[in-house]
C-alpha positions as a LaTeX table, in Angstrom:
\begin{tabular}{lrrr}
\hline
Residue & $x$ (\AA) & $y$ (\AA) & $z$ (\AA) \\
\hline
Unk1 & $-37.47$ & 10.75 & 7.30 \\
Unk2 & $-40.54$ & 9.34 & 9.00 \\
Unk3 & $-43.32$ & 8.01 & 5.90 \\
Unk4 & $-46.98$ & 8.11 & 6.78 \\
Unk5 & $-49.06$ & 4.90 & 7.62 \\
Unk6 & $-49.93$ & 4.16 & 4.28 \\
Unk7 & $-47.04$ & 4.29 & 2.60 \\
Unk8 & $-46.03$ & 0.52 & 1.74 \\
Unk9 & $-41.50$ & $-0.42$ & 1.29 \\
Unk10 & $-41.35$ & $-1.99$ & $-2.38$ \\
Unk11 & $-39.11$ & $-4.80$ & $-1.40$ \\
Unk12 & $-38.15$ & $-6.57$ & $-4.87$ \\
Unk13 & $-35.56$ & $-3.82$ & $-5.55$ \\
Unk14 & $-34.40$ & $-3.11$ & $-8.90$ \\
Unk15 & $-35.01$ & $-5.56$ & $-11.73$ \\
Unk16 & $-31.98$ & $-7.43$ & $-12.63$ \\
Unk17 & $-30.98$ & $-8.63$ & $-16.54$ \\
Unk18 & $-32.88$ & $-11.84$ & $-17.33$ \\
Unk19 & $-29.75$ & $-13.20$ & $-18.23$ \\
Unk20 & $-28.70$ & $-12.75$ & $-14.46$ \\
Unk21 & $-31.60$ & $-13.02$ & $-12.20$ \\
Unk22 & $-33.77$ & $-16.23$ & $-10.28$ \\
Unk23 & $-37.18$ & $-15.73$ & $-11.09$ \\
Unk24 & $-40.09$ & $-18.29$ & $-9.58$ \\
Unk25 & $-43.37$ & $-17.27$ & $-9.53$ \\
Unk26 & $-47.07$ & $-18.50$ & $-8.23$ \\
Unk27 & $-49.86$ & $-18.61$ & $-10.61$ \\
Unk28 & $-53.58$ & $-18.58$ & $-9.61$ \\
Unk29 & $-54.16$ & $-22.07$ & $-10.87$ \\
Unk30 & $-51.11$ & $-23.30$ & $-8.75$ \\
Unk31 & $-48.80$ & $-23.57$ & $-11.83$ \\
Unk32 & $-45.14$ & $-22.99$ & $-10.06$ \\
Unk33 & $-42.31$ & $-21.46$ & $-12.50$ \\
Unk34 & $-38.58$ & $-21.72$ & $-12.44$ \\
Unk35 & $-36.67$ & $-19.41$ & $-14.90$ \\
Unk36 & $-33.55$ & $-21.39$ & $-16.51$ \\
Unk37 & $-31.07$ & $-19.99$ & $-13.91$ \\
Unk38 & $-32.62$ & $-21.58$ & $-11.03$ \\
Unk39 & $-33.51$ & $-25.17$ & $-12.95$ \\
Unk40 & $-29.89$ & $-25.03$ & $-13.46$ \\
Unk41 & $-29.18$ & $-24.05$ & $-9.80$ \\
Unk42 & $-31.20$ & $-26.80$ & $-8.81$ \\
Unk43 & $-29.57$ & $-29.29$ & $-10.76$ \\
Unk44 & $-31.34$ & $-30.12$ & $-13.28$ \\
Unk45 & $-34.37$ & $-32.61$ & $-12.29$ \\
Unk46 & $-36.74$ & $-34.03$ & $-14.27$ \\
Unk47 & $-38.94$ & $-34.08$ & $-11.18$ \\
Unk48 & $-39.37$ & $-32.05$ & $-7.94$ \\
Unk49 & $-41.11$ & $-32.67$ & $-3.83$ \\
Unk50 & $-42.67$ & $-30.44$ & $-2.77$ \\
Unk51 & $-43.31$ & $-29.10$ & 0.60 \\
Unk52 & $-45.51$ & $-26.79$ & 2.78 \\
Unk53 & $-44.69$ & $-25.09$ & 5.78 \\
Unk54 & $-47.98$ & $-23.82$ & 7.74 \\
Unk55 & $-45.90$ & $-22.17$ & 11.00 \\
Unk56 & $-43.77$ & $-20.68$ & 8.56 \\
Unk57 & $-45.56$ & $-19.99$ & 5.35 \\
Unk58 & $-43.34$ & $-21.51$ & 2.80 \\
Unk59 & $-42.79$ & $-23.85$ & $-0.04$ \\
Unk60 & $-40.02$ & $-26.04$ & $-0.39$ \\
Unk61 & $-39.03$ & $-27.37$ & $-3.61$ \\
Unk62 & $-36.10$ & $-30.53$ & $-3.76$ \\
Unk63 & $-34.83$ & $-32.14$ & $-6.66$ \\
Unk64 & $-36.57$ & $-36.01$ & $-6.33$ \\
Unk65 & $-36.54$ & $-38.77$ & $-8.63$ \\
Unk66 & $-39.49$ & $-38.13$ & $-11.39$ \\
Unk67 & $-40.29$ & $-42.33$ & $-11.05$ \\
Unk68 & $-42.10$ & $-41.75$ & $-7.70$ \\
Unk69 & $-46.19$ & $-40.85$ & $-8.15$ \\
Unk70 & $-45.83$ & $-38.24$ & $-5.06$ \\
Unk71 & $-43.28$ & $-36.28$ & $-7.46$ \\
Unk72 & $-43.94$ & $-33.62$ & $-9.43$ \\
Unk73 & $-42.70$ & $-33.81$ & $-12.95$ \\
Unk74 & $-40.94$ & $-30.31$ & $-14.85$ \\
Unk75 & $-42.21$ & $-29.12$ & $-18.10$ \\
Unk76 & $-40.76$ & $-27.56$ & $-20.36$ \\
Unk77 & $-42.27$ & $-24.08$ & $-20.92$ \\
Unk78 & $-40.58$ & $-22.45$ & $-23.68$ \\
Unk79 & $-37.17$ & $-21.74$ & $-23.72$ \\
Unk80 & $-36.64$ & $-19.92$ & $-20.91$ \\
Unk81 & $-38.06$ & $-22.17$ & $-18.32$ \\
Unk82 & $-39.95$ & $-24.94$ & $-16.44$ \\
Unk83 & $-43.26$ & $-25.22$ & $-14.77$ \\
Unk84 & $-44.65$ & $-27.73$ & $-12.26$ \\
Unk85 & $-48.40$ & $-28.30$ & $-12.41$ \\
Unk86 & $-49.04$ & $-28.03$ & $-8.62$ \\
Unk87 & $-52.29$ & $-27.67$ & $-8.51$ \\
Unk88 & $-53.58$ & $-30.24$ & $-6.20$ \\
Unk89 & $-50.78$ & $-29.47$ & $-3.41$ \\
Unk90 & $-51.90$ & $-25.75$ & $-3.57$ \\
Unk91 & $-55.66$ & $-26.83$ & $-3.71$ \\
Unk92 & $-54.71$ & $-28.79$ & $-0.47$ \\
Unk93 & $-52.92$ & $-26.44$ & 1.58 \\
Unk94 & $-54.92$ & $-23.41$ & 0.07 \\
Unk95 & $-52.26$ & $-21.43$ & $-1.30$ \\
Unk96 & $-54.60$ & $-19.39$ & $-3.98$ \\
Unk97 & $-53.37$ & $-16.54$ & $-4.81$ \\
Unk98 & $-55.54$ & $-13.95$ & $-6.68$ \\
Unk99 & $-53.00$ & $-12.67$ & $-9.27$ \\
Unk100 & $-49.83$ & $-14.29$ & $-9.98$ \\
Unk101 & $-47.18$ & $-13.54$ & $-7.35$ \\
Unk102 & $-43.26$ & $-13.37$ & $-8.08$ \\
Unk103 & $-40.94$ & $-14.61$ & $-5.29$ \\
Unk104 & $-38.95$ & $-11.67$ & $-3.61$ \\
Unk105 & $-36.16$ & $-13.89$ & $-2.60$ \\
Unk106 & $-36.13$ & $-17.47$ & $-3.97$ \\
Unk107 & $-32.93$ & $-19.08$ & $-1.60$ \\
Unk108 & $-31.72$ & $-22.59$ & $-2.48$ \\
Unk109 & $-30.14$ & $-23.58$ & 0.77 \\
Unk110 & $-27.12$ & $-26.02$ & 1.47 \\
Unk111 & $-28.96$ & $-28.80$ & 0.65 \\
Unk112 & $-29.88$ & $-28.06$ & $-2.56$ \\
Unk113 & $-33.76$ & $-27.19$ & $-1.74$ \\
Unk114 & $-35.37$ & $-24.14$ & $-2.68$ \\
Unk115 & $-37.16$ & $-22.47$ & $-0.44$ \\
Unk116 & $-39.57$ & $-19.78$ & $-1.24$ \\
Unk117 & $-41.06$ & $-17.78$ & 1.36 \\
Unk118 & $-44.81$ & $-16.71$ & 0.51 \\
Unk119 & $-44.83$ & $-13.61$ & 3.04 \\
Unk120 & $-42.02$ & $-12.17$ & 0.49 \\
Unk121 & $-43.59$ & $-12.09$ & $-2.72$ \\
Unk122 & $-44.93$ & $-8.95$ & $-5.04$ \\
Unk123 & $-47.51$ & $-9.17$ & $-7.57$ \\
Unk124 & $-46.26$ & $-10.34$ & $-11.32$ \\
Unk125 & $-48.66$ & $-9.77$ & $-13.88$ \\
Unk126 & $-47.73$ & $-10.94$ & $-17.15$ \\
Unk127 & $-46.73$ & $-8.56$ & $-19.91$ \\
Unk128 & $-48.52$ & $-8.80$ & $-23.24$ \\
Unk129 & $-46.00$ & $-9.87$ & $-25.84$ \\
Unk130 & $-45.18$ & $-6.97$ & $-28.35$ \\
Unk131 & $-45.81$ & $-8.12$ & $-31.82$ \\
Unk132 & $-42.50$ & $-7.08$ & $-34.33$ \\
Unk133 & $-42.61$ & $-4.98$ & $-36.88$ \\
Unk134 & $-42.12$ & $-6.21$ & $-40.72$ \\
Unk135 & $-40.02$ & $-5.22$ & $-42.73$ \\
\hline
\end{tabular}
């Protein structure tokens, strides 16, 4: 079957169990976050390098030692993950985005480095937070 022009593929696919799934997402103000799965994929740092690939649009994020001043530290942000306040590097290389964008594919490859490719992402706005009913 043959779709007309404007027609776009959703490419995230079905939403997977929190529980299960690698989340990372792009804020506005160039606040990167990591769900717990992939801070535990990743090892574990307390601080991250970051990286910026203009011929191929795409972050890369290693595990670095948090007592260097080019490192990025990870903050805690709730209980079910970490941000890194990247302001400055997305400032530099531009990387605004005008809603917050959720990483289609987030791949940590051999060497432990996550790479996250910006020409795969889908927009991710927050959900309000329901409030619970009292008993």
């Amino acid at each position: 079957m043959t779709l007309e022009r404007h027609f776009e593929k959703f490419t995230a696919g079905p939403a997977l169990a929190k529980q299960k799934r690698v989340h990372v997402t792009l804020r506005p103000d160039g606040v990167i976050y990591l769900n717990q799965n992939i801070y535990r994929i990743l090892g574990k740092p307390d601080a991250v390098a970051l990286y910026y690939s203009r011929e191929e649009d795409m972050i890369a994020i290693e595990p670095a030692n948090a007592r260097l001043p080019a490192h990025f530290p990870l903050l805690r942000k709730g209980r079910a993950g970490w941000e890194i306040g990247a302001g400055n590097f997305c400032g530099h290389y531009g990387l605004r985005p005008k809603q917050t964008q959720e990483f289609v594919r987030p791949e940590v490859n051999a060497a432990g480095i996550l790479m996250l490719k910006l020409r795969e992402t889908v927009n991710s706005t927050p959900r309000p937070h329901r409030k619970r009913r009292q008993k």
